[in-house]
Structures are given as structure tokens and as C-alpha cells.
Short mmCIF file of C-alpha atoms in Angstrom, two decimals:
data_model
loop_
_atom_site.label_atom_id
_atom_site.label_comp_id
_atom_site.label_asym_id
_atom_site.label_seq_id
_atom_site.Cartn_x
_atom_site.Cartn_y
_atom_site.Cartn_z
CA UNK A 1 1.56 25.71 -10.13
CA UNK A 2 1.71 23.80 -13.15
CA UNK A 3 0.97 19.69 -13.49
CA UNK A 4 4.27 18.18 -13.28
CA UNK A 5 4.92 19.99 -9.69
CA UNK A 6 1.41 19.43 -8.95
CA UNK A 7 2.00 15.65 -9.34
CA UNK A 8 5.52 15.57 -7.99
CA UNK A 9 4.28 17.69 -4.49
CA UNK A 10 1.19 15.30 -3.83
CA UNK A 11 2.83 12.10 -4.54
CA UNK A 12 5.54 13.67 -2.13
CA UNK A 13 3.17 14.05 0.40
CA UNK A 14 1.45 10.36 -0.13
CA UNK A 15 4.57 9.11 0.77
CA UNK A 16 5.66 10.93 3.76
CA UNK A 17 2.83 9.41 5.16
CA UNK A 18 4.67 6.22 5.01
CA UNK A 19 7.81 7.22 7.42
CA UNK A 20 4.97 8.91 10.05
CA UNK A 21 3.13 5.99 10.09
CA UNK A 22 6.31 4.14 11.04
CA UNK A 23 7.46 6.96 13.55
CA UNK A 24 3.87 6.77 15.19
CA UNK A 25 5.18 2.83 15.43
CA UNK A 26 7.88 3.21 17.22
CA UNK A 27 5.31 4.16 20.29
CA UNK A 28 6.12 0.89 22.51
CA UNK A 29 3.33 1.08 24.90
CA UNK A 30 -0.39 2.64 23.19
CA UNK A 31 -2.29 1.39 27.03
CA UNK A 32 -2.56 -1.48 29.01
CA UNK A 33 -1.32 -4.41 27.24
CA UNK A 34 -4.65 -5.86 26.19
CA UNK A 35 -5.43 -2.54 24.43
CA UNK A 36 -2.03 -2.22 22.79
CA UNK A 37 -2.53 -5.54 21.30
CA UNK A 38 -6.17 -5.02 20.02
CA UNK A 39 -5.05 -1.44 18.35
CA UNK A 40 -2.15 -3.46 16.53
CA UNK A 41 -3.96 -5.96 15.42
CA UNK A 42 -7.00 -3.30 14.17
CA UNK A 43 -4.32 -1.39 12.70
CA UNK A 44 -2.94 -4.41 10.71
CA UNK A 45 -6.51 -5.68 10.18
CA UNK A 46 -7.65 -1.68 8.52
CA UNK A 47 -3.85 -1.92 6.22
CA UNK A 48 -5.35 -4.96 4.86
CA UNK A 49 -8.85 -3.65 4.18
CA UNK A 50 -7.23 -1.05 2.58
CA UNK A 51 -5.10 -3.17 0.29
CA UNK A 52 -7.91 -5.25 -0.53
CA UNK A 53 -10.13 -1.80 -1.64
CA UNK A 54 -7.18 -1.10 -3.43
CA UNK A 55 -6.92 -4.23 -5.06
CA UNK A 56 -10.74 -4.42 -5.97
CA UNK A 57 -11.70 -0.87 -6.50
CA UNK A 58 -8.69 0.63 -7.84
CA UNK A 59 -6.24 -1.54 -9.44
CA UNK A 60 -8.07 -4.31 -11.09
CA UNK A 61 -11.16 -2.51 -12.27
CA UNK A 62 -8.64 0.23 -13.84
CA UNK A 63 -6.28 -2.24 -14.85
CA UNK A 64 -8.84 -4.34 -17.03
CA UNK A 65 -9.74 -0.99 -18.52
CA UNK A 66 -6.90 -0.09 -19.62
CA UNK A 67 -5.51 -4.04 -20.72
CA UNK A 68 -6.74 -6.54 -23.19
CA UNK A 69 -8.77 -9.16 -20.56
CA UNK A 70 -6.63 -12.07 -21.31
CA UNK A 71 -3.64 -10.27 -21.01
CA UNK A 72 -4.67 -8.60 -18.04
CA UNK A 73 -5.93 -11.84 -16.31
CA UNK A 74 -2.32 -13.26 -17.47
CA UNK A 75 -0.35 -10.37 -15.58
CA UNK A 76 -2.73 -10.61 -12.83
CA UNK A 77 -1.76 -14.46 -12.38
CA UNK A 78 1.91 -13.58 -13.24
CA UNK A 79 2.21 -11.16 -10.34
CA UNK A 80 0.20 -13.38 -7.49
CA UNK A 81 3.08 -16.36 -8.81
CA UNK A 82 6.04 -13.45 -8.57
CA UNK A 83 5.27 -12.66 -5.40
CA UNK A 84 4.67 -15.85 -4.22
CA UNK A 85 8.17 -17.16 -5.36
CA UNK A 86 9.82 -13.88 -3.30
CA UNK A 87 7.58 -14.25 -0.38
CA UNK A 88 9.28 -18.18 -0.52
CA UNK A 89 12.84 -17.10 -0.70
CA UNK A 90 12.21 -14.20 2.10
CA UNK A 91 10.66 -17.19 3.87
CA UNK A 92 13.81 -19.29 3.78
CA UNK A 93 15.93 -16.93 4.41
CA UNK A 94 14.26 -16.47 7.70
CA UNK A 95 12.96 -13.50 7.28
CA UNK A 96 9.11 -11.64 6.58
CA UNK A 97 8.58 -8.73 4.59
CA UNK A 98 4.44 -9.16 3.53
CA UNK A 99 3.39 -5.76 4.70
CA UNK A 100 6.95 -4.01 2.98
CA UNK A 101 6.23 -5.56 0.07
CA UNK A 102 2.55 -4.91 -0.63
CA UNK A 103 3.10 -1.37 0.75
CA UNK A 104 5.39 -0.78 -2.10
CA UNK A 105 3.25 -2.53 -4.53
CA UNK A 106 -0.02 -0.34 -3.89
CA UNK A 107 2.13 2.79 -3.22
CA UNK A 108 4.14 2.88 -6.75
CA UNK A 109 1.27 2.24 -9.47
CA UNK A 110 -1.06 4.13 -7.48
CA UNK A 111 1.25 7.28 -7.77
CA UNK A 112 1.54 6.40 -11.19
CA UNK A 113 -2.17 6.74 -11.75
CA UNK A 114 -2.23 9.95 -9.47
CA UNK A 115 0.39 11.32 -12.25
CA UNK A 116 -2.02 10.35 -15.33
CA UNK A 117 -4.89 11.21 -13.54
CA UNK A 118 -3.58 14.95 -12.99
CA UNK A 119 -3.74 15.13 -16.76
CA UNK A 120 -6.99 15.37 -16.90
CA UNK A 121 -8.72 16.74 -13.59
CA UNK A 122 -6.29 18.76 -11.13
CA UNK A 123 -9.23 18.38 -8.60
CA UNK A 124 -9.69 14.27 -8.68
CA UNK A 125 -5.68 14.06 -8.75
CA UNK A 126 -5.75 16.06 -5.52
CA UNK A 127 -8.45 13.88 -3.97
CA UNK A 128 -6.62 10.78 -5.22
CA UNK A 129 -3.00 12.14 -3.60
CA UNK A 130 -5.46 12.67 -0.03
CA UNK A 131 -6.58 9.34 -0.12
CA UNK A 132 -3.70 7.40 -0.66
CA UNK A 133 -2.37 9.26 2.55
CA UNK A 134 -4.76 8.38 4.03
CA UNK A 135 -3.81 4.42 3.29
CA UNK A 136 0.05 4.96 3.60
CA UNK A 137 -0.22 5.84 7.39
CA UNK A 138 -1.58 2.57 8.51
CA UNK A 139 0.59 0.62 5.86
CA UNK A 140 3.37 2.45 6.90
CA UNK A 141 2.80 1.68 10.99
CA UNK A 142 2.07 -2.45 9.82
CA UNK A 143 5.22 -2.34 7.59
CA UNK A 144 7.20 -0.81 10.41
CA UNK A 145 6.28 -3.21 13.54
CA UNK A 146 6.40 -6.24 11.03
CA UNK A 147 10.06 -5.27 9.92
CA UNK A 148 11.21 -4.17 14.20
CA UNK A 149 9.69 -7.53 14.98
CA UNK A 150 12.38 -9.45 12.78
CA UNK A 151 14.74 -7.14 14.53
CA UNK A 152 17.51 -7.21 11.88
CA UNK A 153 17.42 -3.19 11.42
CA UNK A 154 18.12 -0.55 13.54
CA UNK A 155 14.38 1.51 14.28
CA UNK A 156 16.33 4.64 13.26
CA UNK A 157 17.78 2.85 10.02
CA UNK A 158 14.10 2.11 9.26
CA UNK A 159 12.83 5.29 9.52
CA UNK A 160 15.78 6.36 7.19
CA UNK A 161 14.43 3.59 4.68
CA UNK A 162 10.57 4.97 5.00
CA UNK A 163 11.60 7.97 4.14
CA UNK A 164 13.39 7.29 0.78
CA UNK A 165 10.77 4.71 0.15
CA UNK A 166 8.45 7.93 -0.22
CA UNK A 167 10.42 9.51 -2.42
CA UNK A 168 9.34 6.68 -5.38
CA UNK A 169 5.71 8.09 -4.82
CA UNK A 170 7.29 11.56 -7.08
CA UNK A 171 9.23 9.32 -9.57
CA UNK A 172 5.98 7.08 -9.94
CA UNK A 173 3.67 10.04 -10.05
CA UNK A 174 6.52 12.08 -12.67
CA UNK A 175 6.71 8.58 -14.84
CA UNK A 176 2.66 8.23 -15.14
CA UNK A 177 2.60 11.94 -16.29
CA UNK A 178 5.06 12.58 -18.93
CA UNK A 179 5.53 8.72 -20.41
CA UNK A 180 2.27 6.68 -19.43
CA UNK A 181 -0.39 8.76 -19.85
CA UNK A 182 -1.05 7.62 -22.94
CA UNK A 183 0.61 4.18 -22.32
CA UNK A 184 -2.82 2.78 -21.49
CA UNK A 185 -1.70 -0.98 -21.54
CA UNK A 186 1.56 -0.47 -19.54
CA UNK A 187 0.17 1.52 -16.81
CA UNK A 188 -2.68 -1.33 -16.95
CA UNK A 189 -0.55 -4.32 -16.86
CA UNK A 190 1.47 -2.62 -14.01
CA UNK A 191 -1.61 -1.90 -11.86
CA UNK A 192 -2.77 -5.57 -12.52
CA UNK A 193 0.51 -7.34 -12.21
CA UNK A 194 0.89 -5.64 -8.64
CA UNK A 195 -3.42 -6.19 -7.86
CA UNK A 196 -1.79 -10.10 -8.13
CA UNK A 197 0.96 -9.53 -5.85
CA UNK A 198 -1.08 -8.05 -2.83
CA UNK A 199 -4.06 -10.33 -2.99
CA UNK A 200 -1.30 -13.33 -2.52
CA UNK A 201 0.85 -11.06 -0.02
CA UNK A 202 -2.76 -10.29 1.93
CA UNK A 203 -4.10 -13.86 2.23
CA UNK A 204 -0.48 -15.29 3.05
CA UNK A 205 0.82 -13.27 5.46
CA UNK A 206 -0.70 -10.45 6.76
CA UNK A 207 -4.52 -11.72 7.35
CA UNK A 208 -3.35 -14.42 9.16
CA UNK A 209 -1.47 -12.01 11.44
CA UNK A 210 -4.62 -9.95 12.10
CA UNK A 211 -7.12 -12.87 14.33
CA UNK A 212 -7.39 -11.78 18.12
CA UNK A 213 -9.76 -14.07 19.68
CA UNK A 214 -12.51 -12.60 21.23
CA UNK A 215 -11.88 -9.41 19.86
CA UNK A 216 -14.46 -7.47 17.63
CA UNK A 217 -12.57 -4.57 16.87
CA UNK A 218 -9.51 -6.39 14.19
CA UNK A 219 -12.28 -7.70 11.38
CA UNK A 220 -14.37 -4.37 12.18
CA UNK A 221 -11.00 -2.79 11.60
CA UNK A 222 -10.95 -4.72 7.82
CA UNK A 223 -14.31 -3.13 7.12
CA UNK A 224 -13.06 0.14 8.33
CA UNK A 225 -10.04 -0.04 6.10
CA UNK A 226 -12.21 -1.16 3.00
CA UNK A 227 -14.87 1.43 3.65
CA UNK A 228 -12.54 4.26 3.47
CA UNK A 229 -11.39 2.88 0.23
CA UNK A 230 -14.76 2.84 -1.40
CA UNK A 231 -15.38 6.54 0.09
CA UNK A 232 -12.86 7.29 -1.78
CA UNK A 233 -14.48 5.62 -5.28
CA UNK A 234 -17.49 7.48 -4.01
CA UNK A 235 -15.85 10.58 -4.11
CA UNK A 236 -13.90 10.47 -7.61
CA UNK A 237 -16.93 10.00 -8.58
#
């Protein structure tokens, strides 16, 4: 199988993890109703670990790599201020969309980088397209229960929506392949730009969602989350 299908079949299966993760969701009852709310909360407290291992392992160390530092630092601020301004008007509109919208935001540049990265090593673009599976499950179950709580869409609608939502992971994965990979500074500024959005997007919204009081298991499930990320670093080498 050559690159481009390579690319467009594992960033295809990165994001079907998204609409299982939301199907797995739509299980109303996990156990009694003290468990069901500690293994929501872990859930949403391992998402964010994840994001955050994203953020500091994957998108800003590559990012300032591949971007001039002031530049970088400038997208950086520019997307924390973006998505703080959209987070507002969600806000007033009555609505919440923090786990949505920093699902999206990890999911699209990190395909992108799975699509340059298959340039060079078939074998660390494979372990790349396993790991960010392995982070779209939980992102998509938080994403799903945080949209079904605002209750304005139908659960089957939502699915429907997961499930073209993966479908970017192939156009992201195509686009870093055959026009960024040797766009450096674009693919860069993307990854730092949306590094900006989620650290905002994590400390507004969704760790505040995540305390359960006298509960271990939510900030264990943070370290979990971040772990996995940096066995994944560990891994690519």
C-alpha cells in the first residue's frame, strides 16, 4: 500500500474512534449511581490529561520546531484569545461546546502531522495513527455527554455528526502529506495556534467539570490520561 492510502486509512481509523467513544456514551447507567458518576468524571478527568500531553508533548514542542519562537509564541497567544472569544459567544448563547471544540482542535493538526510524519517512517506514522485512537475514544465519550447534556441534538443526530467529524482526520492527514510536508512553518503555526486553544478550552471548561469530592480516581484519571501520552513520546522514540 503506498503512503497516501497509508495516511488516508489510519487517520480514518483515528477518527472512528471519535463516533465509538460517543456510542459507548450513550450507555445511561455504567453501575450504581455513585460509580457512574466517578467513571464520568475519570473519563472527563483522563480526556483532559490527554489534551494537556498533547498540548505539552506534541504540539508545542513540535510546533516551536518547526516556527520562528516569536512567531510561534504569537500564534500560541493568538489561538488561547480565539478560542476564548468563541468559548464567550457559545457562552451567551447559552450553550457549551469545550470538549467539541478541543476535540477538533487536537484531532485535525495531529492528523496533519500523522500525514507528514508518514513521509518519513511508515512505522512511527502507524504508531502515531494508534495513539491518537487511543485519545479520540475518551474525547469522543466527554464530547458526547457534554453536547446530550445541553440537550439541543438528537443522540442519533450526534452520532451522525461524530462520524463525519472523523472523516477530517483523512483530509488533515491527505493535506499534511502532499502540501505541508515541507511547509514547516504552516504546519507549525497550526499545531501552536490550536496548543493555545486547548490549554484555554482545558482550564475554562472542562477541568472545572472534572472535581468529585472525595474521590481519588478523577485527578488519578488526569495522570492516567497524561501518562499514556508520554508512552506514546516514549515510543516514537
Amino acid at each position: 500500500m503506498d503512503t497516501i492510502h497509508l495516511a488516508l486509512l489510519y487517520a480514518l481509523m483515528a477518527g472512528a474512534a471519535i463516533p465509538v467513544g460517543g456510542a459507548i456514551a450513550r450507555i445511561e447507567s455504567l453501575a450504581p449511581e455513585w460509580l457512574d458518576r466517578e467513571v464520568r468524571h475519570s473519563v472527563t478527568a483522563f480526556g483532559g490529561g490527554i489534551l494537556m500531553a498533547a498540548v505539552a508533548l506534541v504540539l508545542v514542542p513540535d510546533g516551536l520546531d518547526k516556527t520562528p519562537g516569536w512567531l510561534g509564541l504569537a500564534l500560541f497567544a493568538a489561538g488561547g484569545l480565539a478560542f476564548a472569544l468563541l468559548d464567550a459567544w457559545v457562552k451567551r448563547r447559552g450553550g457549551s461546546a469545550a470538549m467539541f471544540m478541543a476535540l477538533v482542535l487536537d484531532f485535525v493538526p495531529e492528523a496533519m502531522a500523522l500525514g507528514s510524519l508518514l513521509a518519513v517512517s511508515e512505522q512511527r506514522g502507524a504508531l502515531m495513527a494508534l495513539l491518537i485512537t487511543a485519545q479520540n475514544l475518551p474525547e469522543g465519550f466527554n464530547a458526547f455527554r457534554e453536547q446530550q447534556a445541553r440537550g439541543s441534538i438528537r443522540a442519533g443526530r450526534l452520532l451522525a455528526l461524530f462520524a463525519a467529524l472523523a472523516l477530517l482526520g483523512p483530509l488533515a492527514a491527505g493535506a499534511g502529506l502532499v502540501w505541508l510536508v515541507d511547509r514547516d512553518a504552516i504546519l507549525g503555526g497550526l499545531m501552536l495556534f490550536a496548543a493555545g486553544g486547548i490549554l484555554y478550552l482545558t482550564f475554562e471548561d472542562i477541568a472545572p467539570g472534572v472535581p468529585l469530592e472525595g474521590r481519588f480516581a478523577p485527578p488519578l484519571g488526569a495522570v492516567g490520561g497524561f501518562a499514556l501520552g508520554m508512552a506514546g513520546q516514549v515510543l516514537l522514540g
